[in-house]
Amino acid sequence: MDKQRQFLQAYEYLCHIGEAKEWIEKVIHKPVPPIVQLEEALRDGVTLAEVVQAVLPGRPIRIFRHDKLQFRHSDNIALFFRFLAEVELPDLFRFELIDLYEKKNIPKVIYCIHALSWLLYRKELLDFRIGNLVGQLEFEHHELEEMQKGLDRAGVNMPSFSGMGASFGAEPDPEPVETAQERLDRELGESEGTVVELQAQIRGAMIRTKLGDDMQRLWNAEQMLIEFQARLRGDWARQIAEYRLGMRRFAVNLQSAARGFVVRSRKKNRDQWWSERTSQVVLIQSIARARKSRAKVQHLKTEMRREEHGVKEFQAAIKGAMQRRRAEEQLEKASSASDVISTLQAASRGHLVRAGMAHLKAGLKTHTGAVAMLQTAARGYTLRRHLAEKLDALQAQTGLWRALQAVARGRIVRNDLAALRRRLTSETPGILRLQSAARGAEVRIEVDLTKAAMLQQEDAVIDCQGAIRANLLRGKLRMESENLQVQTGTIKMLQAMARDVGALLADLEAHEDAILELQAAARGTLVRARYAEKQRYFKENMAKVVKVQSFVRGRLQGEAYKSLTSGKNPPVGTVKGFVHLLNDSDFDFDEEIEFERLRKTVVQHVRQNEMAEHYIDELDIKIALLVKNKITLDEVVKHQKHYGGHVGSLLTNAEISSKDPFDLKALNKNSRNKLERYQQLFFLLQTQPQYLARLFKRLREQGTTEKGYKRIENLTMSLFGYAQKRREEYYLLKLIVRSLKEEIDGCETVQDYIRGNFFWAKLLVGYTRSPRDRKYMRELLGPLVRENVLENPELDLESDPIQIYRSAINNEELRTGRRSQRRPDISREEAIKDPETRKTFTAHLQDLRDITDQLIAALEELMGRMPYGIRYVAQQILQSLTCRFPEEDPGYLLQLVGHWLWKTYIQPALTQPETWGVVDRPLAPLQKRNLGEVAKVFSQIALGRLFGGENVFLQPLNSYVSDSIVTLGDVWHAAFSVPDAEAQFDIDEFNDLYSRTKPTVYVKMADIFAIHQLVATDIGYVSPSKDDVLRELIHELGSAKHNESEMMGVSSAEISLTLIPKLHDVEDPEAEVKALFMETKRCILYIIRVQSGPNLMDILVKPITLEDEDRWEALLQEELSTGSKKRAAYSDANTLVDITAMSYAELKRTALENVMLLERAGRLSRHNHYQDLLNSIALDIRTKHRRRIQRQRELEGVRLTLANLDEKTVWLEQQLSSYNHYIEQAMVTLQNKKGKKRFLLPFTKQYNHERELQRSGRVPKFGSFKYSARALADKGVLVSYEGYHEKAWDKINLTISSDAVGLFFLEASMGSVQMPGASAQVPLDDLLQAQFNNHTFLSLFENRMKLNVNLFLHLLFRKFYRDE
């Protein structure tokens, strides 16, 4: 409102232009340019000529519209002049040609249009007249400022639009009468500050009372709280200590075991390595020894050649010595020949003896039998003697042997007892039955003995029993006799009735058969009635019965599914019951088609919104330049034509081109090959993030502009499909992580990383603008902003004491109209000592702390809902920084990453909640400033620093900041604890090699060539190796410009590219085993659906019956039925066996053969009945379920994205519409707002002043007021008047008048004589600017008079702008 008051004249003029615009649109029935552009639009005279044509529809009129006919535009204006003459518009209201065509006096043109509307209405050519929009339109500050500057530059007098109706005889509008309710509203508005202050004091008193009660209760329970806190701390400390000690022991043991294992493994590997190379080591050692021996021999030969003469003499001496030694040996042998001869003789005698023995043996052969008997007797004698000796030895050790045998027998007995106990334990039920039988037999024997003894005494027992029974009977008869005597009358009556019943029974006995039939019929009727009742009960409660049955079946099904999902070895029946989940149903097929369609629509909407947003930004710049007179309206129109003339064409809902990119009509063979290369290139860029990561780093080093960054960001997001699918999101995150690692590795210090402006951060911002992140921000910040900011308009978190102090002074002076007694120009230290300021300052800090605490609590509570992508990137940043800078404190790095997460992800949503969808309506400047204060405090906590000298008045929050730093550190630690991307997305590097559906990307042909050019430009940096696959692809693609000119005939819109890997011929070493395992699983699925059994092995070996063959045929018929999109499980597997063409026996034979092959390969084992196959099928069922859930989440995300894109489209359309009517968005001004006519007392100074002005014909348009200097000084307006003593102020008169909007004239006079130099012109915008700049005084009359700015404004508003 204060800014609007600076440009009152411009505001009134813009309102009159709006009135003319509204009247012209009603006349010609079509829209005209916005208010700020209407002046330029009227210059060609087309609009004025259209007005003439609309008023005189039957008259043929030629209008020159085209821009090239600019020289004929004056004919349009001349046509309008002729029409003015025809309707006899007075010359007073007419304008000249140069006033419009050369913009000499545009206000006169608007004035003429106003007059024409009144004239046409009076002559009844039109049934409506121009309206009055003053005070009803709103304009931006810059629009008012530019219009005011334009009027000042033109230097023309503003026509008087207010008396237009009276000039044409129109009745004036009735004066508004203030009602009681309006008066009440006005008085409440004037006292609003007091009421608000009173309410605040009441709320404060109630809160203080409540807090006092709470504190009293806390003080009463202080000892209990202290004891409770001590026990809690002690218990927590003990638990933490025990946990740490346990973890330390576990870690020490684990590390010891690990070190031992590592050492043993290394030693074992080293020994094994040496043992495997023993032959080589021996060979090397032999070679080394041989080399050493040869060298030694060679050295000896050399030495011998050197000493040859001495050697010969030495050899001769040796030979002589040897000869002498041989002679001596021969002599010694001769002396010892006697022994040799003796030996020779003994040998001769031995020979003779042996000859005799041979002769004896020949004789013995003839007596073999006798000799054998003799030998047998001898051996028997020897054996008996040997046994006798052993027996004597054993008898000597009899005690030892007995002890040994006792020990052995005891051990045997104990083993037998243990075995017996085990057998008895296993036969416990039988033993119990045996023991029961034995005990029963004993009891029966005892009973028999007792009976036998009693039989022997039978007579005595009978006599005894008879006496006892007789005695009892007599007692009983005595009692009954007494009772019968008492009931004698009743008995006689009963006997009489019995006689009658006896007669009746005699009669019934004759009809016994009929009675039996009747009883049977009655019983049947009762049974049928009970059955019917039960049936009726079940029918009445059929819903409950069905619910109970459903509950039981659901419970059983749930237990089975639980065993399937969480059990280690699910049984065959469970797998058979859920095998249908592996099939792709019609619903799955439709979901895939729907998801793909929505993906295409999302890509189209994103591109359309980007184009529209770019167009709107350009249009905004053009309009801003137009307002500043930097460009003309023609250039704005040219900008519109450059974008198609109408922006609606940018927001159409046309489908993405489904044209086949490989259309033979559009491409030749060479172009199709290149398009295949582009598919390989995009697959490589997606799956190998190192290429784009190096490119991003290169772009940063080259100093790419922001516009270039934006273009590359759009290309990258298009390459990854805007992360709409799980696969594209995974690879986009891997690219961001690889890029940040590249940048961090290139930083020398942490400060280099902090100061860096990396491209991956911009890419991450585009990724986090998804609906998922907007939803999280709405959950996190929505309640905080809504409850504390939107629903609390009185909230003010200003923390500067001097601003609080000056605001209090301004409010006081504007509220009371009297000068404040407090000095405005004081320091902050003095301002904080002011009681009101200090109280307000303390309340602001308390509110600031409470809101920040709510934000931290909400962040901690909803941390688990934060999207995975931003948490994963933050985790990778922390890990990379820790690895790159190991010497840095881990806590500091955690705070660094946490502050990055806050600044990049959360702070923009907090400071701009309407942009992120946190709130549904824009915020006021005060509310945005409050959120900025909250962001300042949270930023300080995230940085881990206390407030210092730059924020000295926020230092009272330092204790809270210290506590919150620890809490926020725990929150960051929890936020960064996320699983790996592979586990989160269930994707690995080989996923695309065996996936059923190939990845697709929707991209424009121009983007394809742009990506090609971008990579090819820096291929040396992106791919350093000359043998790299990327270099090969770029070389095969050739020039991007040449390809663009060759292939642009495919489509101008988006096309669908199916990405394929370049090295698709690389095979998996276990591909055959995997294929065999997949084929076997498919066979097993059919087998368990036909036959059943306790385990898979029993089913495989179970004989085949005719019923099994019939079930197999029915199963095949069911799967081969047409009209369904349903796909069987593993139907996409690349198998060489056609199961549908096999009989059931062939199927089982194939399955058994595959099982045996897999068992030989080590994949299966018969020891667990081939349970691994069932476990693999169960795992596939669980994975299929997770994939369905993931697809549903992706569908939900795409639909949410589309909804947000549609909202953005609507917002863009509204913004476009607002550009056509943006002048109508300014605040309502108070200028020229008249109230009821004031009643003046006769003969007062103001009464005489107005009469004098009327007599002289100098009545100002907006009024004039005369005061004495003393009166103004008493009001506090006049502060000082240099050269005149205060005693003379009664004689000095000050006149304040206004004859133009927003412009006031101040004159001083003494009596009726004007004082020299005592006149000044004071614009309202200068006064408001002075108040905004906190200037207390305003100097006039050559700096001789000093006025109080606030009180002078109060006086002007009350006299010139308020309804009285």
PDB file of N, CA and C in Angstrom, residues 672-725:
ATOM      1  N   ARG A 672      19.689 -46.756 -41.582  1.00  0.00           N
ATOM      2  CA  ARG A 672      19.211 -47.723 -40.604  1.00  0.00           C
ATOM      3  C   ARG A 672      20.369 -48.278 -39.771  1.00  0.00           C
ATOM      4  N   ASN A 673      21.496 -48.519 -40.427  1.00  0.00           N
ATOM      5  CA  ASN A 673      22.666 -48.991 -39.668  1.00  0.00           C
ATOM      6  C   ASN A 673      23.132 -47.953 -38.654  1.00  0.00           C
ATOM      7  N   LYS A 674      23.081 -46.688 -39.049  1.00  0.00           N
ATOM      8  CA  LYS A 674      23.503 -45.645 -38.114  1.00  0.00           C
ATOM      9  C   LYS A 674      22.520 -45.512 -36.948  1.00  0.00           C
ATOM     10  N   LEU A 675      21.228 -45.691 -37.238  1.00  0.00           N
ATOM     11  CA  LEU A 675      20.252 -45.637 -36.153  1.00  0.00           C
ATOM     12  C   LEU A 675      20.475 -46.786 -35.174  1.00  0.00           C
ATOM     13  N   GLU A 676      20.874 -47.951 -35.680  1.00  0.00           N
ATOM     14  CA  GLU A 676      21.239 -49.046 -34.775  1.00  0.00           C
ATOM     15  C   GLU A 676      22.461 -48.685 -33.946  1.00  0.00           C
ATOM     16  N   ARG A 677      23.400 -47.989 -34.562  1.00  0.00           N
ATOM     17  CA  ARG A 677      24.583 -47.554 -33.797  1.00  0.00           C
ATOM     18  C   ARG A 677      24.185 -46.561 -32.707  1.00  0.00           C
ATOM     19  N   TYR A 678      23.207 -45.700 -33.022  1.00  0.00           N
ATOM     20  CA  TYR A 678      22.740 -44.774 -31.990  1.00  0.00           C
ATOM     21  C   TYR A 678      22.083 -45.533 -30.834  1.00  0.00           C
ATOM     22  N   GLN A 679      21.376 -46.593 -31.133  1.00  0.00           N
ATOM     23  CA  GLN A 679      20.806 -47.406 -30.057  1.00  0.00           C
ATOM     24  C   GLN A 679      21.904 -48.001 -29.189  1.00  0.00           C
ATOM     25  N   GLN A 680      22.971 -48.477 -29.820  1.00  0.00           N
ATOM     26  CA  GLN A 680      24.099 -49.010 -29.056  1.00  0.00           C
ATOM     27  C   GLN A 680      24.800 -47.910 -28.263  1.00  0.00           C
ATOM     28  N   LEU A 681      24.903 -46.711 -28.866  1.00  0.00           N
ATOM     29  CA  LEU A 681      25.544 -45.594 -28.174  1.00  0.00           C
ATOM     30  C   LEU A 681      24.768 -45.199 -26.929  1.00  0.00           C
ATOM     31  N   PHE A 682      23.454 -45.092 -27.042  1.00  0.00           N
ATOM     32  CA  PHE A 682      22.652 -44.702 -25.881  1.00  0.00           C
ATOM     33  C   PHE A 682      22.693 -45.777 -24.798  1.00  0.00           C
ATOM     34  N   PHE A 683      22.703 -47.054 -25.206  1.00  0.00           N
ATOM     35  CA  PHE A 683      22.824 -48.124 -24.204  1.00  0.00           C
ATOM     36  C   PHE A 683      24.159 -48.020 -23.472  1.00  0.00           C
ATOM     37  N   LEU A 684      25.210 -47.736 -24.209  1.00  0.00           N
ATOM     38  CA  LEU A 684      26.536 -47.621 -23.601  1.00  0.00           C
ATOM     39  C   LEU A 684      26.608 -46.421 -22.662  1.00  0.00           C
ATOM     40  N   LEU A 685      26.038 -45.282 -23.064  1.00  0.00           N
ATOM     41  CA  LEU A 685      26.061 -44.099 -22.208  1.00  0.00           C
ATOM     42  C   LEU A 685      25.216 -44.293 -20.959  1.00  0.00           C
ATOM     43  N   GLN A 686      24.132 -45.071 -21.058  1.00  0.00           N
ATOM     44  CA  GLN A 686      23.300 -45.333 -19.891  1.00  0.00           C
ATOM     45  C   GLN A 686      23.990 -46.247 -18.897  1.00  0.00           C
ATOM     46  N   THR A 687      24.548 -47.358 -19.395  1.00  0.00           N
ATOM     47  CA  THR A 687      25.051 -48.407 -18.509  1.00  0.00           C
ATOM     48  C   THR A 687      26.490 -48.208 -18.088  1.00  0.00           C
ATOM     49  N   GLN A 688      27.234 -47.337 -18.743  1.00  0.00           N
ATOM     50  CA  GLN A 688      28.634 -47.071 -18.379  1.00  0.00           C
ATOM     51  C   GLN A 688      28.761 -45.603 -17.950  1.00  0.00           C
ATOM     52  N   PRO A 689      28.550 -45.315 -16.689  1.00  0.00           N
ATOM     53  CA  PRO A 689      28.479 -43.908 -16.266  1.00  0.00           C
ATOM     54  C   PRO A 689      29.802 -43.169 -16.336  1.00  0.00           C
ATOM     55  N   GLN A 690      30.920 -43.869 -16.493  1.00  0.00           N
ATOM     56  CA  GLN A 690      32.200 -43.165 -16.486  1.00  0.00           C
ATOM     57  C   GLN A 690      32.333 -42.190 -17.651  1.00  0.00           C
ATOM     58  N   TYR A 691      31.656 -42.484 -18.779  1.00  0.00           N
ATOM     59  CA  TYR A 691      31.783 -41.604 -19.940  1.00  0.00           C
ATOM     60  C   TYR A 691      31.138 -40.231 -19.673  1.00  0.00           C
ATOM     61  N   LEU A 692      29.872 -40.244 -19.278  1.00  0.00           N
ATOM     62  CA  LEU A 692      29.198 -38.970 -19.021  1.00  0.00           C
ATOM     63  C   LEU A 692      29.786 -38.274 -17.800  1.00  0.00           C
ATOM     64  N   ALA A 693      30.280 -39.029 -16.822  1.00  0.00           N
ATOM     65  CA  ALA A 693      30.894 -38.405 -15.651  1.00  0.00           C
ATOM     66  C   ALA A 693      32.136 -37.616 -16.058  1.00  0.00           C
ATOM     67  N   ARG A 694      32.949 -38.181 -16.924  1.00  0.00           N
ATOM     68  CA  ARG A 694      34.127 -37.438 -17.421  1.00  0.00           C
ATOM     69  C   ARG A 694      33.696 -36.239 -18.255  1.00  0.00           C
ATOM     70  N   LEU A 695      32.621 -36.413 -19.029  1.00  0.00           N
ATOM     71  CA  LEU A 695      32.138 -35.301 -19.841  1.00  0.00           C
ATOM     72  C   LEU A 695      31.669 -34.151 -18.954  1.00  0.00           C
ATOM     73  N   PHE A 696      30.956 -34.450 -17.874  1.00  0.00           N
ATOM     74  CA  PHE A 696      30.482 -33.402 -16.974  1.00  0.00           C
ATOM     75  C   PHE A 696      31.666 -32.657 -16.357  1.00  0.00           C
ATOM     76  N   LYS A 697      32.672 -33.387 -15.962  1.00  0.00           N
ATOM     77  CA  LYS A 697      33.859 -32.751 -15.384  1.00  0.00           C
ATOM     78  C   LYS A 697      34.553 -31.864 -16.409  1.00  0.00           C
ATOM     79  N   ARG A 698      34.607 -32.335 -17.651  1.00  0.00           N
ATOM     80  CA  ARG A 698      35.230 -31.548 -18.717  1.00  0.00           C
ATOM     81  C   ARG A 698      34.451 -30.268 -18.973  1.00  0.00           C
ATOM     82  N   LEU A 699      33.129 -30.344 -18.956  1.00  0.00           N
ATOM     83  CA  LEU A 699      32.310 -29.153 -19.181  1.00  0.00           C
ATOM     84  C   LEU A 699      32.535 -28.124 -18.091  1.00  0.00           C
ATOM     85  N   ARG A 700      32.672 -28.584 -16.841  1.00  0.00           N
ATOM     86  CA  ARG A 700      32.939 -27.641 -15.748  1.00  0.00           C
ATOM     87  C   ARG A 700      34.292 -26.974 -15.923  1.00  0.00           C
ATOM     88  N   GLU A 701      35.294 -27.748 -16.327  1.00  0.00           N
ATOM     89  CA  GLU A 701      36.625 -27.176 -16.525  1.00  0.00           C
ATOM     90  C   GLU A 701      36.637 -26.172 -17.666  1.00  0.00           C
ATOM     91  N   GLN A 702      35.782 -26.374 -18.663  1.00  0.00           N
ATOM     92  CA  GLN A 702      35.731 -25.450 -19.802  1.00  0.00           C
ATOM     93  C   GLN A 702      34.905 -24.202 -19.512  1.00  0.00           C
ATOM     94  N   GLY A 703      34.241 -24.142 -18.345  1.00  0.00           N
ATOM     95  CA  GLY A 703      33.456 -22.959 -17.989  1.00  0.00           C
ATOM     96  C   GLY A 703      32.196 -22.804 -18.815  1.00  0.00           C
ATOM     97  N   THR A 704      31.427 -23.871 -18.927  1.00  0.00           N
ATOM     98  CA  THR A 704      30.182 -23.825 -19.696  1.00  0.00           C
ATOM     99  C   THR A 704      29.190 -22.860 -19.043  1.00  0.00           C
ATOM    100  N   THR A 705      28.417 -22.171 -19.858  1.00  0.00           N
ATOM    101  CA  THR A 705      27.436 -21.205 -19.352  1.00  0.00           C
ATOM    102  C   THR A 705      26.247 -21.932 -18.734  1.00  0.00           C
ATOM    103  N   GLU A 706      25.442 -21.169 -17.980  1.00  0.00           N
ATOM    104  CA  GLU A 706      24.259 -21.748 -17.354  1.00  0.00           C
ATOM    105  C   GLU A 706      23.254 -22.229 -18.407  1.00  0.00           C
ATOM    106  N   LYS A 707      23.162 -21.494 -19.495  1.00  0.00           N
ATOM    107  CA  LYS A 707      22.261 -21.912 -20.559  1.00  0.00           C
ATOM    108  C   LYS A 707      22.710 -23.226 -21.167  1.00  0.00           C
ATOM    109  N   GLY A 708      24.025 -23.363 -21.349  1.00  0.00           N
ATOM    110  CA  GLY A 708      24.547 -24.632 -21.849  1.00  0.00           C
ATOM    111  C   GLY A 708      24.325 -25.763 -20.881  1.00  0.00           C
ATOM    112  N   TYR A 709      24.499 -25.466 -19.579  1.00  0.00           N
ATOM    113  CA  TYR A 709      24.235 -26.488 -18.551  1.00  0.00           C
ATOM    114  C   TYR A 709      22.781 -26.953 -18.613  1.00  0.00           C
ATOM    115  N   LYS A 710      21.870 -25.996 -18.782  1.00  0.00           N
ATOM    116  CA  LYS A 710      20.451 -26.342 -18.824  1.00  0.00           C
ATOM    117  C   LYS A 710      20.155 -27.230 -20.025  1.00  0.00           C
ATOM    118  N   ARG A 711      20.764 -26.920 -21.155  1.00  0.00           N
ATOM    119  CA  ARG A 711      20.559 -27.740 -22.352  1.00  0.00           C
ATOM    120  C   ARG A 711      21.095 -29.156 -22.139  1.00  0.00           C
ATOM    121  N   ILE A 712      22.260 -29.270 -21.544  1.00  0.00           N
ATOM    122  CA  ILE A 712      22.852 -30.601 -21.296  1.00  0.00           C
ATOM    123  C   ILE A 712      22.028 -31.365 -20.264  1.00  0.00           C
ATOM    124  N   GLU A 713      21.505 -30.656 -19.271  1.00  0.00           N
ATOM    125  CA  GLU A 713      20.657 -31.318 -18.282  1.00  0.00           C
ATOM    126  C   GLU A 713      19.405 -31.899 -18.934  1.00  0.00           C
ATOM    127  N   ASN A 714      18.787 -31.150 -19.848  1.00  0.00           N
ATOM    128  CA  ASN A 714      17.607 -31.649 -20.546  1.00  0.00           C
ATOM    129  C   ASN A 714      17.949 -32.862 -21.410  1.00  0.00           C
ATOM    130  N   LEU A 715      19.110 -32.819 -22.072  1.00  0.00           N
ATOM    131  CA  LEU A 715      19.519 -33.958 -22.884  1.00  0.00           C
ATOM    132  C   LEU A 715      19.760 -35.190 -22.023  1.00  0.00           C
ATOM    133  N   THR A 716      20.389 -34.999 -20.869  1.00  0.00           N
ATOM    134  CA  THR A 716      20.677 -36.137 -19.990  1.00  0.00           C
ATOM    135  C   THR A 716      19.388 -36.734 -19.441  1.00  0.00           C
ATOM    136  N   MET A 717      18.470 -35.887 -18.982  1.00  0.00           N
ATOM    137  CA  MET A 717      17.204 -36.408 -18.456  1.00  0.00           C
ATOM    138  C   MET A 717      16.406 -37.102 -19.560  1.00  0.00           C
ATOM    139  N   SER A 718      16.493 -36.599 -20.783  1.00  0.00           N
ATOM    140  CA  SER A 718      15.818 -37.264 -21.898  1.00  0.00           C
ATOM    141  C   SER A 718      16.455 -38.612 -22.182  1.00  0.00           C
ATOM    142  N   LEU A 719      17.789 -38.690 -22.075  1.00  0.00           N
ATOM    143  CA  LEU A 719      18.490 -39.952 -22.290  1.00  0.00           C
ATOM    144  C   LEU A 719      18.060 -41.009 -21.290  1.00  0.00           C
ATOM    145  N   PHE A 720      17.789 -40.593 -20.047  1.00  0.00           N
ATOM    146  CA  PHE A 720      17.397 -41.535 -19.002  1.00  0.00           C
ATOM    147  C   PHE A 720      15.887 -41.557 -18.789  1.00  0.00           C
ATOM    148  N   GLY A 721      15.112 -41.083 -19.759  1.00  0.00           N
ATOM    149  CA  GLY A 721      13.662 -41.184 -19.681  1.00  0.00           C
ATOM    150  C   GLY A 721      13.068 -40.468 -18.491  1.00  0.00           C
ATOM    151  N   TYR A 722      13.741 -39.400 -18.013  1.00  0.00           N
ATOM    152  CA  TYR A 722      13.275 -38.628 -16.855  1.00  0.00           C
ATOM    153  C   TYR A 722      13.083 -39.515 -15.620  1.00  0.00           C
ATOM    154  N   ALA A 723      13.850 -40.637 -15.592  1.00  0.00           N
ATOM    155  CA  ALA A 723      13.871 -41.543 -14.422  1.00  0.00           C
ATOM    156  C   ALA A 723      12.478 -42.035 -14.060  1.00  0.00           C
ATOM    157  N   GLN A 724      11.664 -42.337 -15.075  1.00  0.00           N
ATOM    158  CA  GLN A 724      10.311 -42.797 -14.802  1.00  0.00           C
ATOM    159  C   GLN A 724      10.269 -44.283 -14.468  1.00  0.00           C
ATOM    160  N   LYS A 725      11.202 -45.069 -14.982  1.00  0.00           N
ATOM    161  CA  LYS A 725      11.227 -46.500 -14.725  1.00  0.00           C
ATOM    162  C   LYS A 725      12.332 -46.826 -13.735  1.00  0.00           C
TER     163      LYS A 725
END
